[in-house]
XYZ file of N, CA and C in Angstrom:
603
model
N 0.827 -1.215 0.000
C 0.000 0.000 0.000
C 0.856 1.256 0.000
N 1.658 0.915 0.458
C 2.960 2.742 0.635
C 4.344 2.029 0.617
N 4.820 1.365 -0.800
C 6.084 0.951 -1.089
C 7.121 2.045 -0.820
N 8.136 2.002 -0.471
C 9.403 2.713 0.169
C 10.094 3.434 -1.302
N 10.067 2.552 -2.311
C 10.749 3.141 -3.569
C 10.196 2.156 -4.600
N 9.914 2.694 -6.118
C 9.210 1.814 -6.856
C 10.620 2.335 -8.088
N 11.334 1.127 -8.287
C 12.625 1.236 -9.470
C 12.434 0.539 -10.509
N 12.201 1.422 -11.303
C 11.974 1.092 -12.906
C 13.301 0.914 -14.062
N 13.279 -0.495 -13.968
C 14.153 -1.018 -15.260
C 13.990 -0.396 -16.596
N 15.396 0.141 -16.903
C 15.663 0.649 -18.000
C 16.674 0.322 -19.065
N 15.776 -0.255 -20.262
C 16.073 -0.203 -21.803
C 16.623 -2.154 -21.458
N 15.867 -2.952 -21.131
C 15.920 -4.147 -20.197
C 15.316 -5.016 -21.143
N 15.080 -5.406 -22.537
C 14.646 -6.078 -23.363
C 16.206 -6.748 -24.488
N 16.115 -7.323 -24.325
C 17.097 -7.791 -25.751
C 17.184 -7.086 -27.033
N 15.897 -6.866 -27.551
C 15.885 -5.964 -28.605
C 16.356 -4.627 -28.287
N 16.297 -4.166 -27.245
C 16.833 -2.902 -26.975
C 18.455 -2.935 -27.690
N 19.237 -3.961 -27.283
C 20.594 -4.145 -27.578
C 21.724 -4.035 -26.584
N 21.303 -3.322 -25.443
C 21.886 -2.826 -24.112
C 22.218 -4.237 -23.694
N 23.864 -4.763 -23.073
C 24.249 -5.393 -22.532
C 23.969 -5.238 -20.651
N 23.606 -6.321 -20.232
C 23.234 -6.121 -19.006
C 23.882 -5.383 -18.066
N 24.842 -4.932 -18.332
C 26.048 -4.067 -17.222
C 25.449 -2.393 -17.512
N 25.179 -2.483 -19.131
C 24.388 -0.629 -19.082
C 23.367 -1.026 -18.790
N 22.772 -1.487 -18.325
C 21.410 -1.170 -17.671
C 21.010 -0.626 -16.354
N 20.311 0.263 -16.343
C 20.137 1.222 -15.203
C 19.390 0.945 -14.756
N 18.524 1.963 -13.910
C 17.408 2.186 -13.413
C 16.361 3.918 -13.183
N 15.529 3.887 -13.191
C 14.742 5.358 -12.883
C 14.264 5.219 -12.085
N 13.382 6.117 -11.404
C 12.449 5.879 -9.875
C 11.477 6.244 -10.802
N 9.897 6.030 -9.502
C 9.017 6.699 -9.582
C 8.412 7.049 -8.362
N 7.921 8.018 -8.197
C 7.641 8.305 -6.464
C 6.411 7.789 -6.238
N 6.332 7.153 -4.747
C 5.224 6.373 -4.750
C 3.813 6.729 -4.641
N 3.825 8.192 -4.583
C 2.482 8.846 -4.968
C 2.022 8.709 -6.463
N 2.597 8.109 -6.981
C 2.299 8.111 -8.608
C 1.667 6.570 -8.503
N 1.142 5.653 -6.942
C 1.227 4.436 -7.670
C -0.435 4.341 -7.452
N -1.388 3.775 -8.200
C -2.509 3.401 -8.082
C -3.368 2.319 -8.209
N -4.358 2.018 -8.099
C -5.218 0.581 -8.067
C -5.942 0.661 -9.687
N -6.595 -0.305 -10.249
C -6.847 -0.305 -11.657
C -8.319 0.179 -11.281
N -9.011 0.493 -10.442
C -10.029 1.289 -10.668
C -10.316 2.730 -10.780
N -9.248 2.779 -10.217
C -8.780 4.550 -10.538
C -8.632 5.220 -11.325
N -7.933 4.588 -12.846
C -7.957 5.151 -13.837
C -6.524 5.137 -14.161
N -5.922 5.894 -15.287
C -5.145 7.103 -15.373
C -5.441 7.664 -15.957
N -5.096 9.001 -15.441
C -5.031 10.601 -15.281
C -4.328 11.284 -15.745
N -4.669 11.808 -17.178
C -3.799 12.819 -18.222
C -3.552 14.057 -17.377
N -2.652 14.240 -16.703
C -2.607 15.982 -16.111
C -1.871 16.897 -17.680
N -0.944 16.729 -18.135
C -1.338 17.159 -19.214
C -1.691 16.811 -20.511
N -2.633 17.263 -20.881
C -3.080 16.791 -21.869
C -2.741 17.015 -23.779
N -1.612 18.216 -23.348
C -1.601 19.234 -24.376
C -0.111 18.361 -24.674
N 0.499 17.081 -23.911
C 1.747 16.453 -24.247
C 1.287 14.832 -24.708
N 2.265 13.820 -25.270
C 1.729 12.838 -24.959
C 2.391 12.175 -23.953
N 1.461 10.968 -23.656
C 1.483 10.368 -22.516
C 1.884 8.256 -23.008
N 2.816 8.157 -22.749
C 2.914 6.531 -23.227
C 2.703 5.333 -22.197
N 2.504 4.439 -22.885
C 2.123 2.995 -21.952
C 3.328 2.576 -21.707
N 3.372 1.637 -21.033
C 4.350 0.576 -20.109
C 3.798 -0.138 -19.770
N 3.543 -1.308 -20.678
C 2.810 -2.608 -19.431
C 4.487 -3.634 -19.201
N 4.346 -3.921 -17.819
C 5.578 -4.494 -17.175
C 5.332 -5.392 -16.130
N 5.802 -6.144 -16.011
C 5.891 -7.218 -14.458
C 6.553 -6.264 -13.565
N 5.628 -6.349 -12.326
C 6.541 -6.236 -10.572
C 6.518 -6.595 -9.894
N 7.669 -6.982 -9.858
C 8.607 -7.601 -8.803
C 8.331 -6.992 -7.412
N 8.146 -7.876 -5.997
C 7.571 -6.537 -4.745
C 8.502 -7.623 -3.901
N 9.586 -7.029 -3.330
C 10.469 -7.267 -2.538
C 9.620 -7.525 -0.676
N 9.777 -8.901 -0.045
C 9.278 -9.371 0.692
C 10.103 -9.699 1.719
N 11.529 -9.749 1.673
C 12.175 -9.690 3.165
C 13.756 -8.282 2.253
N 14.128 -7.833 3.821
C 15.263 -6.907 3.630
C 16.608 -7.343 2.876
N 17.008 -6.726 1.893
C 18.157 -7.183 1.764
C 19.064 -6.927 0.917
N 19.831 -7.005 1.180
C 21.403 -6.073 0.328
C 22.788 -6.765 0.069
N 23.367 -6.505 -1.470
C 23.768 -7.207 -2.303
C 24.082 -8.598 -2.087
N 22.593 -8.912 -2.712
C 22.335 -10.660 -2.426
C 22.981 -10.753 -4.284
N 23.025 -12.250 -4.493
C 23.428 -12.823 -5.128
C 22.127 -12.810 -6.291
N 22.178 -13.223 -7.687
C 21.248 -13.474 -8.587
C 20.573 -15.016 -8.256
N 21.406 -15.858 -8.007
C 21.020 -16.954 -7.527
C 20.323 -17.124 -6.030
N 20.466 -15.972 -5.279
C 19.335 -16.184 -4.183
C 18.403 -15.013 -3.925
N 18.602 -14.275 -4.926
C 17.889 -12.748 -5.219
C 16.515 -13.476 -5.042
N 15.843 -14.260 -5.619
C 14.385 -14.444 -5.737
C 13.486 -15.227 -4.178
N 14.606 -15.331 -3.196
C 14.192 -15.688 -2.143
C 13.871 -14.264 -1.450
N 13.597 -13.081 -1.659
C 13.704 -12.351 -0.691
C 12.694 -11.267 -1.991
N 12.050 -12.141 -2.466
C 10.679 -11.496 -3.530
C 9.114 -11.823 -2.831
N 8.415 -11.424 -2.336
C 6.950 -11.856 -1.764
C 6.255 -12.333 -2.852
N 6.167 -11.283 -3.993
C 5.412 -12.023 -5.150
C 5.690 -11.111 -6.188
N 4.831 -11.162 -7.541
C 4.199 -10.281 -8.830
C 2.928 -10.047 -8.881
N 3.032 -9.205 -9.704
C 1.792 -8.172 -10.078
C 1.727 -7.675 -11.486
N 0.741 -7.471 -12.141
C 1.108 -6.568 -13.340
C 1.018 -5.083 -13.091
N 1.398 -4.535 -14.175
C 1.896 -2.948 -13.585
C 1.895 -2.418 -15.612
N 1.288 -0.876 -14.759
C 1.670 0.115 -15.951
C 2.415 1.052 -15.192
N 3.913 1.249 -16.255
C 4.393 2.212 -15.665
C 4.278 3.362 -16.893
N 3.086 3.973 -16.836
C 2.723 5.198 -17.565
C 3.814 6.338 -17.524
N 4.359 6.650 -18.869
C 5.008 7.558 -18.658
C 4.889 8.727 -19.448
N 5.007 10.108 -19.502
C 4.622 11.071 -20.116
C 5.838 11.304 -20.838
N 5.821 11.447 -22.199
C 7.066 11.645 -23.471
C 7.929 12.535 -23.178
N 9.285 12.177 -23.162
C 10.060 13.390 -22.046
C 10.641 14.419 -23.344
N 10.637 15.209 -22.890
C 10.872 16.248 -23.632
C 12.451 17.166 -23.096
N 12.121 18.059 -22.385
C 13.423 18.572 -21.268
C 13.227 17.940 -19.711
N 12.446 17.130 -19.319
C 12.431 16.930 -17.972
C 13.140 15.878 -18.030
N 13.679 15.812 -16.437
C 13.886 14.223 -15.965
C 13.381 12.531 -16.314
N 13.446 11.647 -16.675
C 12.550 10.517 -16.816
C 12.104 10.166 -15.403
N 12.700 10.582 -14.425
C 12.033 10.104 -13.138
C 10.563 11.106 -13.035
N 10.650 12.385 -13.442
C 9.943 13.046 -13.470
C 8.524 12.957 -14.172
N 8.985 12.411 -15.393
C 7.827 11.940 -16.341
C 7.399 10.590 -15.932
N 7.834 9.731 -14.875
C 7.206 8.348 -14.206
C 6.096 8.484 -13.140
N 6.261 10.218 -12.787
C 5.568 10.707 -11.554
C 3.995 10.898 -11.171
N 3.833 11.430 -12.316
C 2.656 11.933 -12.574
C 1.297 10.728 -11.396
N 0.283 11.465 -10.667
C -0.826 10.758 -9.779
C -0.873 9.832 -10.990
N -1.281 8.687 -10.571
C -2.014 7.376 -10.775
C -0.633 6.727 -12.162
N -0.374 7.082 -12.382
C 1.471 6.416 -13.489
C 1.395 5.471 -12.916
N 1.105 4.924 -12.249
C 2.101 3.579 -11.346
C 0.614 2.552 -10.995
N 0.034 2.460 -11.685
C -0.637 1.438 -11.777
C -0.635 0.057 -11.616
N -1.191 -0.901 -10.117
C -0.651 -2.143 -10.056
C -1.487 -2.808 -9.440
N -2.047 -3.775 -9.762
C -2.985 -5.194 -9.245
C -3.201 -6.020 -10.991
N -4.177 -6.973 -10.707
C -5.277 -6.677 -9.798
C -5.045 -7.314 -8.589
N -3.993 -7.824 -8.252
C -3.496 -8.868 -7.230
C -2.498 -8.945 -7.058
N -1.490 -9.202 -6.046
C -0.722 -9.892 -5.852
C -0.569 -11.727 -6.034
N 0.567 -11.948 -6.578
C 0.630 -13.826 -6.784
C 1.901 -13.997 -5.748
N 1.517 -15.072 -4.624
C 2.723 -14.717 -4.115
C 4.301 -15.621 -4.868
N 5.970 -15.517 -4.651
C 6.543 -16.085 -4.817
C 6.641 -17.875 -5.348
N 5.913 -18.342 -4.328
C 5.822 -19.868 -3.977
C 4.887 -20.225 -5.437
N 4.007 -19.664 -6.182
C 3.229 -20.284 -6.940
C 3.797 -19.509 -8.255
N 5.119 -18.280 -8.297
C 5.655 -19.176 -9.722
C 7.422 -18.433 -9.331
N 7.713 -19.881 -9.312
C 9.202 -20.492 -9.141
C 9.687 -19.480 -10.363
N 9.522 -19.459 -11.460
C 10.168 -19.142 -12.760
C 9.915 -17.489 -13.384
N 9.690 -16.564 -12.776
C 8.377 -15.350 -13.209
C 9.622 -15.447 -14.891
N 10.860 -15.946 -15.080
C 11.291 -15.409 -16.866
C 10.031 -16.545 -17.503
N 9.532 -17.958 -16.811
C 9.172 -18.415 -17.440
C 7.319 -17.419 -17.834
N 7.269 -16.438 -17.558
C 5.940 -16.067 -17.530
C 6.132 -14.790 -19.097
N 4.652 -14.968 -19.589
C 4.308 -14.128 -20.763
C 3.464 -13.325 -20.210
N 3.232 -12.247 -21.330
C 2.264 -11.338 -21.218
C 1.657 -10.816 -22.803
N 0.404 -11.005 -22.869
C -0.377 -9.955 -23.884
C -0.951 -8.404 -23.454
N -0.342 -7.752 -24.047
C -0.730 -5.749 -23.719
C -1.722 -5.268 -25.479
N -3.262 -4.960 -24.690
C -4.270 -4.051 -25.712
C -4.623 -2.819 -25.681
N -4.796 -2.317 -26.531
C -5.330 -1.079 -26.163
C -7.019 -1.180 -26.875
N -7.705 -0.983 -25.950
C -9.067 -1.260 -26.485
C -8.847 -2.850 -26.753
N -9.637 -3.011 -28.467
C -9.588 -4.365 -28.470
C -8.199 -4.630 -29.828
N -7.431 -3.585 -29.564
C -6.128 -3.928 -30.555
C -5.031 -4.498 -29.909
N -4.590 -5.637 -29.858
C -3.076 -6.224 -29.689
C -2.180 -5.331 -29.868
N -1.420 -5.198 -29.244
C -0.279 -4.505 -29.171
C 1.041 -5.541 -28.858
N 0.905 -5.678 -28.207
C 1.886 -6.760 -27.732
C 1.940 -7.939 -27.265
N 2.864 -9.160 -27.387
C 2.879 -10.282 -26.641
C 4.082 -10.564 -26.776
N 4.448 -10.816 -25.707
C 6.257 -11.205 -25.129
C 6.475 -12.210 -24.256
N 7.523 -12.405 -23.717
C 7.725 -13.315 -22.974
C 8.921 -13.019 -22.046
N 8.342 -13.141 -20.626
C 9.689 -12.461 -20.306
C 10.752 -12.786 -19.629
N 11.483 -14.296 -20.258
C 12.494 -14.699 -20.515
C 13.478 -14.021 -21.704
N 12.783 -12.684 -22.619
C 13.267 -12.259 -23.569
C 13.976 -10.239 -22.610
N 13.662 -10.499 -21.299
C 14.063 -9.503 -20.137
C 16.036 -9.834 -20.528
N 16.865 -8.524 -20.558
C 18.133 -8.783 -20.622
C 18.705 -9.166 -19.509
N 18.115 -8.128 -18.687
C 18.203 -8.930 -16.921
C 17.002 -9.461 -16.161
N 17.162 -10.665 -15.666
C 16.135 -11.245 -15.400
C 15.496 -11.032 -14.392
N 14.786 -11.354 -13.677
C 13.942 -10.653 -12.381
C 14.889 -11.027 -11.736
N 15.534 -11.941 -11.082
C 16.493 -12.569 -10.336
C 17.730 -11.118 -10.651
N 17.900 -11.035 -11.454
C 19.226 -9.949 -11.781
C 18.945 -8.430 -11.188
N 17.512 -8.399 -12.066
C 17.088 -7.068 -11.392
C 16.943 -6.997 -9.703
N 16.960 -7.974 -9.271
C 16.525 -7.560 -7.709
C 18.102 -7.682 -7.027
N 18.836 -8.371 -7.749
C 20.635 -8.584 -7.273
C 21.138 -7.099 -7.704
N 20.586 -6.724 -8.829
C 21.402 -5.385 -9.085
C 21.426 -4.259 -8.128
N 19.877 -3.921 -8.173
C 19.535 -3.015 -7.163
C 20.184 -2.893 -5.970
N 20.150 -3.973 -5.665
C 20.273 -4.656 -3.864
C 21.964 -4.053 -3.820
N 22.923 -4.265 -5.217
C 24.352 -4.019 -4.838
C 24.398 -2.577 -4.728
N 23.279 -1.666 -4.798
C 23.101 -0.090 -4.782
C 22.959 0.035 -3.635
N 21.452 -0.574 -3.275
C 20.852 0.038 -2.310
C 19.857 -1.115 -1.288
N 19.866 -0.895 -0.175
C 18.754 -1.691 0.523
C 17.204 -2.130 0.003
N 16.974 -3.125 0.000
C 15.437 -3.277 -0.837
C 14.901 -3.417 0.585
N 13.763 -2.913 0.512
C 12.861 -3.605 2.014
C 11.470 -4.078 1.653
N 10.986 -4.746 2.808
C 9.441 -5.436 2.101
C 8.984 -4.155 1.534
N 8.063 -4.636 0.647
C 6.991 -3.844 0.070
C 7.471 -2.786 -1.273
N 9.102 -2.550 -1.095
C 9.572 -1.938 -2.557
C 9.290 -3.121 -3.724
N 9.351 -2.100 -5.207
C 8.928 -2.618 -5.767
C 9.950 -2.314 -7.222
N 10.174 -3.220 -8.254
C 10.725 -3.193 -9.046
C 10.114 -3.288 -10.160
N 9.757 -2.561 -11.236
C 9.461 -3.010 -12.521
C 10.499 -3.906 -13.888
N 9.942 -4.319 -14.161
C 10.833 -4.805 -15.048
C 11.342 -4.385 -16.817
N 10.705 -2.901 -16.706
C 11.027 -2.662 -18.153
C 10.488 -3.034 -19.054
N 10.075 -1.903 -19.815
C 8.890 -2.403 -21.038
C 9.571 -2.523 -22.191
N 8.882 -3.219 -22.924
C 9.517 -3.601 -24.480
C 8.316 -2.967 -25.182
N 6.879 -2.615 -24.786
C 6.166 -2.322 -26.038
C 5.974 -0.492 -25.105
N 6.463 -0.107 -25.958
C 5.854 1.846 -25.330
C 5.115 2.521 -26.716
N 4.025 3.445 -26.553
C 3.292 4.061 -27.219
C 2.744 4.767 -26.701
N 1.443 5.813 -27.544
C 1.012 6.992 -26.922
C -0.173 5.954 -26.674
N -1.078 6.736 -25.369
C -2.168 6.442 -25.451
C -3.270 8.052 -25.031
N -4.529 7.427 -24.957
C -5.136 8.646 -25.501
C -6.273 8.536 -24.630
N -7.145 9.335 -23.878
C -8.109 9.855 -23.190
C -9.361 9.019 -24.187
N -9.848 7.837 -23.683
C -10.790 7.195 -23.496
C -10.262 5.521 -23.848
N -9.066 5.171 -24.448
C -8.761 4.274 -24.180
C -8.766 3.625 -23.264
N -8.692 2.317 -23.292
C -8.787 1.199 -21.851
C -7.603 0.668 -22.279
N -6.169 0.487 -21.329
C -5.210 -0.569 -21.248
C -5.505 -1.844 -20.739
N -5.233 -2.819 -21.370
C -5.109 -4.249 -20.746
C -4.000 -5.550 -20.663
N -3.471 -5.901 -19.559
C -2.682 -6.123 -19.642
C -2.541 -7.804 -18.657
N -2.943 -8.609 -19.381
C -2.799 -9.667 -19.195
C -1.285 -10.551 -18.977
N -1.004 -11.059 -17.756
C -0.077 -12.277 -17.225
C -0.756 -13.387 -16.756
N -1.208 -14.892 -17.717
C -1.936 -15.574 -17.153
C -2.068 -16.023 -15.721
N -0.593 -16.551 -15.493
C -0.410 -16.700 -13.904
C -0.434 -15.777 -12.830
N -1.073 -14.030 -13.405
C -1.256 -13.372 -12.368
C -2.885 -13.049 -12.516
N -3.071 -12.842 -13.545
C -4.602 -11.927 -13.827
C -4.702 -10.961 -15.454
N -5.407 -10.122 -15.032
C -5.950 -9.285 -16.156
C -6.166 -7.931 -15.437
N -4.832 -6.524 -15.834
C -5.041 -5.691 -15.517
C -5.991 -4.646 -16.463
N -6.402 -3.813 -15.937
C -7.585 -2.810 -16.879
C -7.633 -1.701 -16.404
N -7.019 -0.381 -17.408
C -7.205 0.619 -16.628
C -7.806 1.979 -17.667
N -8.847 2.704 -17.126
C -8.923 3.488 -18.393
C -8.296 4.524 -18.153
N -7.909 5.096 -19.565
C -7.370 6.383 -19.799
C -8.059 7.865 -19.117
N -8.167 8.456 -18.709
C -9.393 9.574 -18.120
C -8.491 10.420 -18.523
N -9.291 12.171 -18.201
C -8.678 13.791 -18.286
C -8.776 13.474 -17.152
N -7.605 14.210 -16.580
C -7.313 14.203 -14.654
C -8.249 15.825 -14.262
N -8.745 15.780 -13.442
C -9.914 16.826 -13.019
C -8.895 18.011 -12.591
N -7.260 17.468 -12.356
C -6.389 18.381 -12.316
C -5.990 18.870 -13.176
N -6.123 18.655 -14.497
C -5.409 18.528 -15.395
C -5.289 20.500 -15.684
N -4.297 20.801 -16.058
C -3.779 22.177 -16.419
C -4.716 22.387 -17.759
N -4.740 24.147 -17.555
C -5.744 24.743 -18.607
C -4.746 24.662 -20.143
């Protein structure tokens, strides 16, 4: 409910081309994270705004630079996740991850114990009723296991942080669209696009 830090894997696909050593990370602050009934919320509307459908990873005991090989013992479970991001222009990318409701995540938690393998897990991402994507994310350059060893050699993970795993399909999306974002072994996320009631004149 109030993750400590939510770290978003960056350029983390094979096709990207990035060898696992450049691979970074961005934040997003955890006021940006929301439930799929909520929506997301164009605050501006006059920019565009892109999808991220991604696996997360939610760190379940404390711990710091663990190994890749025992990184996944100290994971509680997955979730699917949009990490909505607004098209950066001169700002920060942490900045453009920020925005209320960006951080989109359920519809559930799955815990650890019921999937041993999350590279062995796929995902299909729609917009409306158009395919957009289907991957698999054993095709991740660093694997969930890596991503949670990497971090960890930075910085302390504690329960309830959360890791994304980097998107391979990004695009604009648009004020009345519905995202959907299916991981069989987790669920079926759904979130619609809305104008944020904040949204700037």
């Amino acid at each position: 409910a109030n993750p400590g830090k939510v770290i978003c894997g960056l350029g983390n696909w094979k096709h990207h081309g990035a060898p696992l050593g450049s691979i970074g990370f961005l934040y997003k602050v955890t006021s940006a994270m929301a439930g799929p009934s909520e929506g997301v919320e164009i605050r501006w509307p006059d920019r565009v705004t892109l999808h991220e459908p991604e696996l997360a990873i939610v760190i379940g005991q404390e711990c710091t630079n663990v190994s890749a090989e025992d990184a996944l013992n100290y994971v509680a479970g997955y979730a699917c996740t949009f990490d909505t991001t607004l098209k950066k222009e001169a700002e920060d990318f942490s900045f453009c991850k920020s925005f209320d409701t960006y951080g989109t995540l359920g519809p559930c938690l799955v815990t650890a114990d019921e999937i041993p393998d999350p590279s062995a897990l796929s995902y299909r991402f729609w917009l409306d009723d158009q395919l957009i994507g289907e991957r698999n994310f054993a095709d991740l350059t660093g694997s969930p296991a890596q991503l949670v060893a990497f971090a960890s050699s930075a910085m302390t993970l504690h329960p309830g942080d959360i890791i994304l795993s980097g998107a391979a399909d990004v695009g604009p999306i648009e004020i009345g669209q519905t995202m959907s974002l299916e991981i069989p072994e987790i669920g079926i996320l759904e979130a619609k696009v809305c104008l944020s009631p904040h949204a700037k004149a």
